[in-house]
Amino acid sequence: MANKDYTWLFDLKENAITKDVKEDYVAKVATIHSMNVEDIARAIVAERTEYRVDTIVNIANLIDEKIRQSVCQGNTVVTGTALYSPSITGIFMGKGGLFDPDVNRCVVNISPSKELREEVAKVRPEFTGLVQELGGARIALVKDATTGKTDGTITPGGIIEVTGTKIKCVNADGTAIGKVAFIDAESDTEAATVSTLAINDPSRLMFNVPELDEGDYILRIETYFTGGSYLLKTMRMIEYEQHLTVGTSGTSGPGVPNP
């Protein structure tokens, strides 16, 4: 039987959107584990021993595959967790319906189901006491220099240009580089790191994109840079608010463009 009471621990981090307000913060949930379908299957078996883990995994994978195929065929799919609906983004000029791949994209909008919303309503938030001070540091824009696009799509092996404030990437002793990583947005695990920066300035980074698989990623910079003559005592983590996409894996949700 699933628990009916839940707690989400959360940290506070500076709100990078309101530049003129210095005392407002947003919550960042301190997630416990990154779980895959096998982890879910084992949790089910722990409660319902009449089922086998491999049987549940196989059925779950079959359902996921059929959901993907159904949505790509143009169907709306509703499960106990989410609503999946096909969508096309961007503006169309005139009545000709000409699809411009530089402007328009085929994406999938994913919304929580009624059942999930009701379950989330049972969550009790609890502040950890940790405040992540960014000191005005933020990633403003990521540009794929290979295609010239700034819509979040990136090219593995290509070059991207990152602009922002206080994003120079340095270690605790001031030497370059600190850490630039791509985090798998689905599993919240580190997919790849960048070993060399062609440009490493306070407002601009430029580097080659690692050979990433198709999917959505979070760009994360870990640095001790402050902008002054001294370094931070603790590492500062800066994340781009928009998900970066390899291939055609576009979804709505956390990966929305910065204003």
Tab-separated table of C-alpha atoms in Angstrom, residues 24-225:
chain	number	residue	atom	x	y	z
A	24	ASP	CA	13.397	37.037	-3.597
A	25	TYR	CA	14.106	33.309	-3.870
A	26	VAL	CA	12.606	30.237	-5.518
A	27	ALA	CA	12.410	26.700	-4.155
A	28	LYS	CA	14.544	23.841	-5.472
A	29	VAL	CA	13.304	20.413	-4.396
A	30	ALA	CA	16.079	18.264	-2.919
A	31	THR	CA	15.277	15.020	-4.734
A	32	ILE	CA	16.184	11.781	-2.958
A	33	HIS	CA	16.759	9.268	-5.772
A	34	SER	CA	16.679	9.078	-9.544
A	35	MET	CA	14.427	6.088	-10.194
A	36	ASN	CA	14.025	4.104	-13.406
A	37	VAL	CA	11.369	1.578	-14.389
A	38	GLU	CA	13.255	-1.298	-12.727
A	39	ASP	CA	13.367	0.620	-9.433
A	40	ILE	CA	9.607	1.175	-9.702
A	41	ALA	CA	9.081	-2.520	-10.469
A	42	ARG	CA	11.093	-3.570	-7.415
A	43	ALA	CA	9.036	-1.217	-5.244
A	44	ILE	CA	5.850	-2.827	-6.555
A	45	VAL	CA	7.186	-6.335	-5.915
A	46	ALA	CA	8.122	-5.330	-2.368
A	47	GLU	CA	4.429	-4.595	-1.771
A	48	ARG	CA	2.875	-7.190	-4.097
A	49	THR	CA	5.048	-10.314	-4.047
A	50	GLU	CA	2.876	-12.199	-6.563
A	51	TYR	CA	4.479	-10.179	-9.384
A	52	ARG	CA	7.959	-10.655	-10.864
A	53	VAL	CA	10.265	-7.679	-11.451
A	54	ASP	CA	11.113	-8.665	-15.042
A	55	THR	CA	7.423	-9.119	-15.903
A	56	ILE	CA	6.540	-5.645	-14.651
A	57	VAL	CA	9.542	-4.085	-16.429
A	58	ASN	CA	8.644	-5.749	-19.725
A	59	ILE	CA	5.015	-4.638	-19.531
A	60	ALA	CA	6.017	-1.083	-18.527
A	61	ASN	CA	8.437	-0.868	-21.465
A	62	LEU	CA	5.737	-2.110	-23.847
A	63	ILE	CA	3.312	0.517	-22.539
A	64	ASP	CA	5.927	3.288	-22.867
A	65	GLU	CA	6.714	2.221	-26.434
A	66	LYS	CA	3.034	2.203	-27.397
A	67	ILE	CA	2.496	5.629	-25.797
A	68	ARG	CA	5.384	7.057	-27.830
A	69	GLN	CA	4.084	5.524	-31.048
A	70	SER	CA	0.489	6.614	-30.388
A	71	VAL	CA	1.460	10.238	-29.692
A	72	CYS	CA	3.692	10.355	-32.772
A	73	GLN	CA	0.735	9.074	-34.818
A	74	GLY	CA	-1.129	12.201	-33.716
A	75	ASN	CA	-3.138	10.834	-30.808
A	76	THR	CA	-3.682	12.278	-27.351
A	77	VAL	CA	-2.848	9.718	-24.658
A	78	VAL	CA	-4.128	9.842	-21.067
A	79	THR	CA	-2.596	7.628	-18.356
A	80	GLY	CA	-2.914	7.572	-14.596
A	81	THR	CA	0.126	9.862	-14.440
A	82	ALA	CA	0.072	12.240	-17.376
A	83	LEU	CA	-1.690	13.605	-20.435
A	84	TYR	CA	0.383	13.496	-23.619
A	85	SER	CA	-0.700	15.692	-26.536
A	86	PRO	CA	1.055	16.490	-29.842
A	87	SER	CA	1.760	20.121	-30.624
A	88	ILE	CA	3.585	22.315	-33.138
A	89	THR	CA	5.331	25.444	-31.863
A	90	GLY	CA	6.215	28.676	-33.624
A	91	ILE	CA	4.463	31.214	-35.842
A	92	PHE	CA	3.217	30.528	-39.384
A	93	MET	CA	3.298	33.502	-41.728
A	94	GLY	CA	0.320	33.643	-44.076
A	95	LYS	CA	-2.214	30.925	-44.801
A	96	GLY	CA	0.036	28.560	-46.730
A	97	GLY	CA	0.874	26.378	-43.727
A	98	LEU	CA	4.581	26.264	-44.653
A	99	PHE	CA	6.521	24.514	-41.874
A	100	ASP	CA	9.874	26.241	-41.250
A	101	PRO	CA	12.220	23.979	-39.206
A	102	ASP	CA	14.127	27.067	-38.056
A	103	VAL	CA	10.944	28.463	-36.477
A	104	ASN	CA	8.555	25.558	-35.982
A	105	ARG	CA	9.047	22.354	-33.988
A	106	CYS	CA	7.032	19.204	-33.405
A	107	VAL	CA	6.849	18.735	-29.618
A	108	VAL	CA	4.818	16.845	-27.049
A	109	ASN	CA	3.010	18.693	-24.270
A	110	ILE	CA	2.970	16.644	-21.076
A	111	SER	CA	0.598	17.598	-18.262
A	112	PRO	CA	0.006	15.869	-14.924
A	113	SER	CA	-3.143	13.748	-14.733
A	114	LYS	CA	-5.998	14.385	-12.317
A	115	GLU	CA	-4.803	11.432	-10.220
A	116	LEU	CA	-1.262	12.802	-9.995
A	117	ARG	CA	-2.500	16.294	-9.081
A	118	GLU	CA	-4.600	14.803	-6.276
A	119	GLU	CA	-1.609	12.827	-4.978
A	120	VAL	CA	0.672	15.883	-5.105
A	121	ALA	CA	-1.922	17.778	-3.065
A	122	LYS	CA	-0.982	15.483	-0.161
A	123	VAL	CA	2.660	16.639	-0.168
A	124	ARG	CA	3.945	18.641	2.808
A	125	PRO	CA	6.861	20.957	1.874
A	126	GLU	CA	9.701	21.283	4.397
A	127	PHE	CA	12.533	23.833	4.157
A	128	THR	CA	16.023	22.342	4.583
A	129	GLY	CA	17.474	25.651	5.762
A	130	LEU	CA	19.903	25.774	2.823
A	131	VAL	CA	19.958	28.941	0.696
A	132	GLN	CA	21.868	28.747	-2.590
A	133	GLU	CA	23.311	32.225	-3.073
A	134	LEU	CA	23.949	32.967	-6.756
A	135	GLY	CA	25.080	36.565	-6.211
A	136	GLY	CA	23.595	37.649	-9.524
A	137	ALA	CA	25.253	34.815	-11.446
A	138	ARG	CA	23.083	33.408	-14.227
A	139	ILE	CA	23.175	31.810	-17.658
A	140	ALA	CA	21.240	34.119	-19.956
A	141	LEU	CA	21.446	32.367	-23.331
A	142	VAL	CA	22.883	29.285	-25.038
A	143	LYS	CA	23.579	29.498	-28.774
A	144	ASP	CA	24.400	26.551	-31.014
A	145	ALA	CA	27.201	28.023	-33.121
A	146	THR	CA	26.844	25.176	-35.633
A	147	THR	CA	23.238	26.046	-36.537
A	148	GLY	CA	22.953	29.568	-35.126
A	149	LYS	CA	19.874	28.529	-33.135
A	150	THR	CA	19.053	29.733	-29.621
A	151	ASP	CA	15.906	27.618	-29.162
A	152	GLY	CA	17.604	25.040	-26.936
A	153	THR	CA	18.583	22.561	-29.656
A	154	ILE	CA	22.280	21.653	-29.673
A	155	THR	CA	24.551	19.602	-31.929
A	156	PRO	CA	26.759	16.872	-30.399
A	157	GLY	CA	30.353	17.505	-31.438
A	158	GLY	CA	29.474	21.072	-32.412
A	159	ILE	CA	30.249	24.318	-30.623
A	160	ILE	CA	27.958	26.238	-28.281
A	161	GLU	CA	28.316	29.758	-26.951
A	162	VAL	CA	27.053	30.460	-23.438
A	163	THR	CA	26.478	34.052	-22.332
A	164	GLY	CA	25.500	35.338	-18.925
A	165	THR	CA	26.779	36.965	-15.733
A	166	LYS	CA	29.579	35.653	-13.469
A	167	ILE	CA	29.754	32.359	-15.350
A	168	LYS	CA	33.545	32.076	-15.613
A	169	CYS	CA	34.330	28.500	-14.619
A	170	VAL	CA	37.223	28.147	-12.153
A	171	ASN	CA	38.338	25.767	-9.415
A	172	ALA	CA	38.682	26.575	-5.707
A	173	ASP	CA	42.291	27.726	-6.289
A	174	GLY	CA	41.298	29.987	-9.170
A	175	THR	CA	42.642	27.765	-11.928
A	176	ALA	CA	40.477	26.853	-14.909
A	177	ILE	CA	38.317	25.009	-15.382
A	178	GLY	CA	35.838	24.281	-12.633
A	179	LYS	CA	33.150	21.970	-13.984
A	180	VAL	CA	30.766	22.236	-16.913
A	181	ALA	CA	28.356	19.315	-17.071
A	182	PHE	CA	25.327	18.110	-18.993
A	183	ILE	CA	22.702	16.550	-16.720
A	184	ASP	CA	20.162	14.114	-18.153
A	185	ALA	CA	16.869	15.922	-17.518
A	186	GLU	CA	14.888	12.708	-17.201
A	187	SER	CA	17.125	10.779	-14.791
A	188	ASP	CA	18.817	13.792	-13.111
A	189	THR	CA	22.184	12.058	-13.582
A	190	GLU	CA	25.393	13.444	-15.047
A	191	ALA	CA	25.607	12.481	-18.727
A	192	ALA	CA	28.866	14.188	-19.728
A	193	THR	CA	31.368	16.868	-18.734
A	194	VAL	CA	33.378	19.380	-20.744
A	195	SER	CA	37.147	19.058	-20.475
A	196	THR	CA	38.255	22.172	-22.390
A	197	LEU	CA	36.851	25.677	-22.764
A	198	ALA	CA	37.860	27.670	-25.841
A	199	ILE	CA	36.576	30.847	-24.137
A	200	ASN	CA	36.218	31.147	-20.361
A	201	ASP	CA	35.226	34.715	-19.506
A	202	PRO	CA	32.928	36.136	-16.793
A	203	SER	CA	30.162	36.733	-19.350
A	204	ARG	CA	30.953	34.201	-22.074
A	205	LEU	CA	31.909	30.530	-22.433
A	206	MET	CA	32.521	28.618	-25.645
A	207	PHE	CA	33.178	24.892	-25.950
A	208	ASN	CA	32.490	21.713	-27.889
A	209	VAL	CA	29.351	19.755	-27.040
A	210	PRO	CA	30.121	16.186	-25.897
A	211	GLU	CA	28.729	13.255	-27.899
A	212	LEU	CA	25.353	13.135	-26.156
A	213	ASP	CA	22.506	10.742	-26.928
A	214	GLU	CA	19.170	12.075	-28.107
A	215	GLY	CA	17.244	13.632	-25.225
A	216	ASP	CA	16.869	16.673	-22.976
A	217	TYR	CA	19.709	17.993	-20.826
A	218	ILE	CA	20.393	20.617	-18.155
A	219	LEU	CA	23.552	22.694	-18.573
A	220	ARG	CA	25.262	23.079	-15.186
A	221	ILE	CA	28.293	25.213	-14.305
A	222	GLU	CA	30.149	24.669	-11.021
A	223	THR	CA	32.511	27.509	-10.207
A	224	TYR	CA	34.194	29.478	-7.417
A	225	PHE	CA	34.263	32.704	-9.463
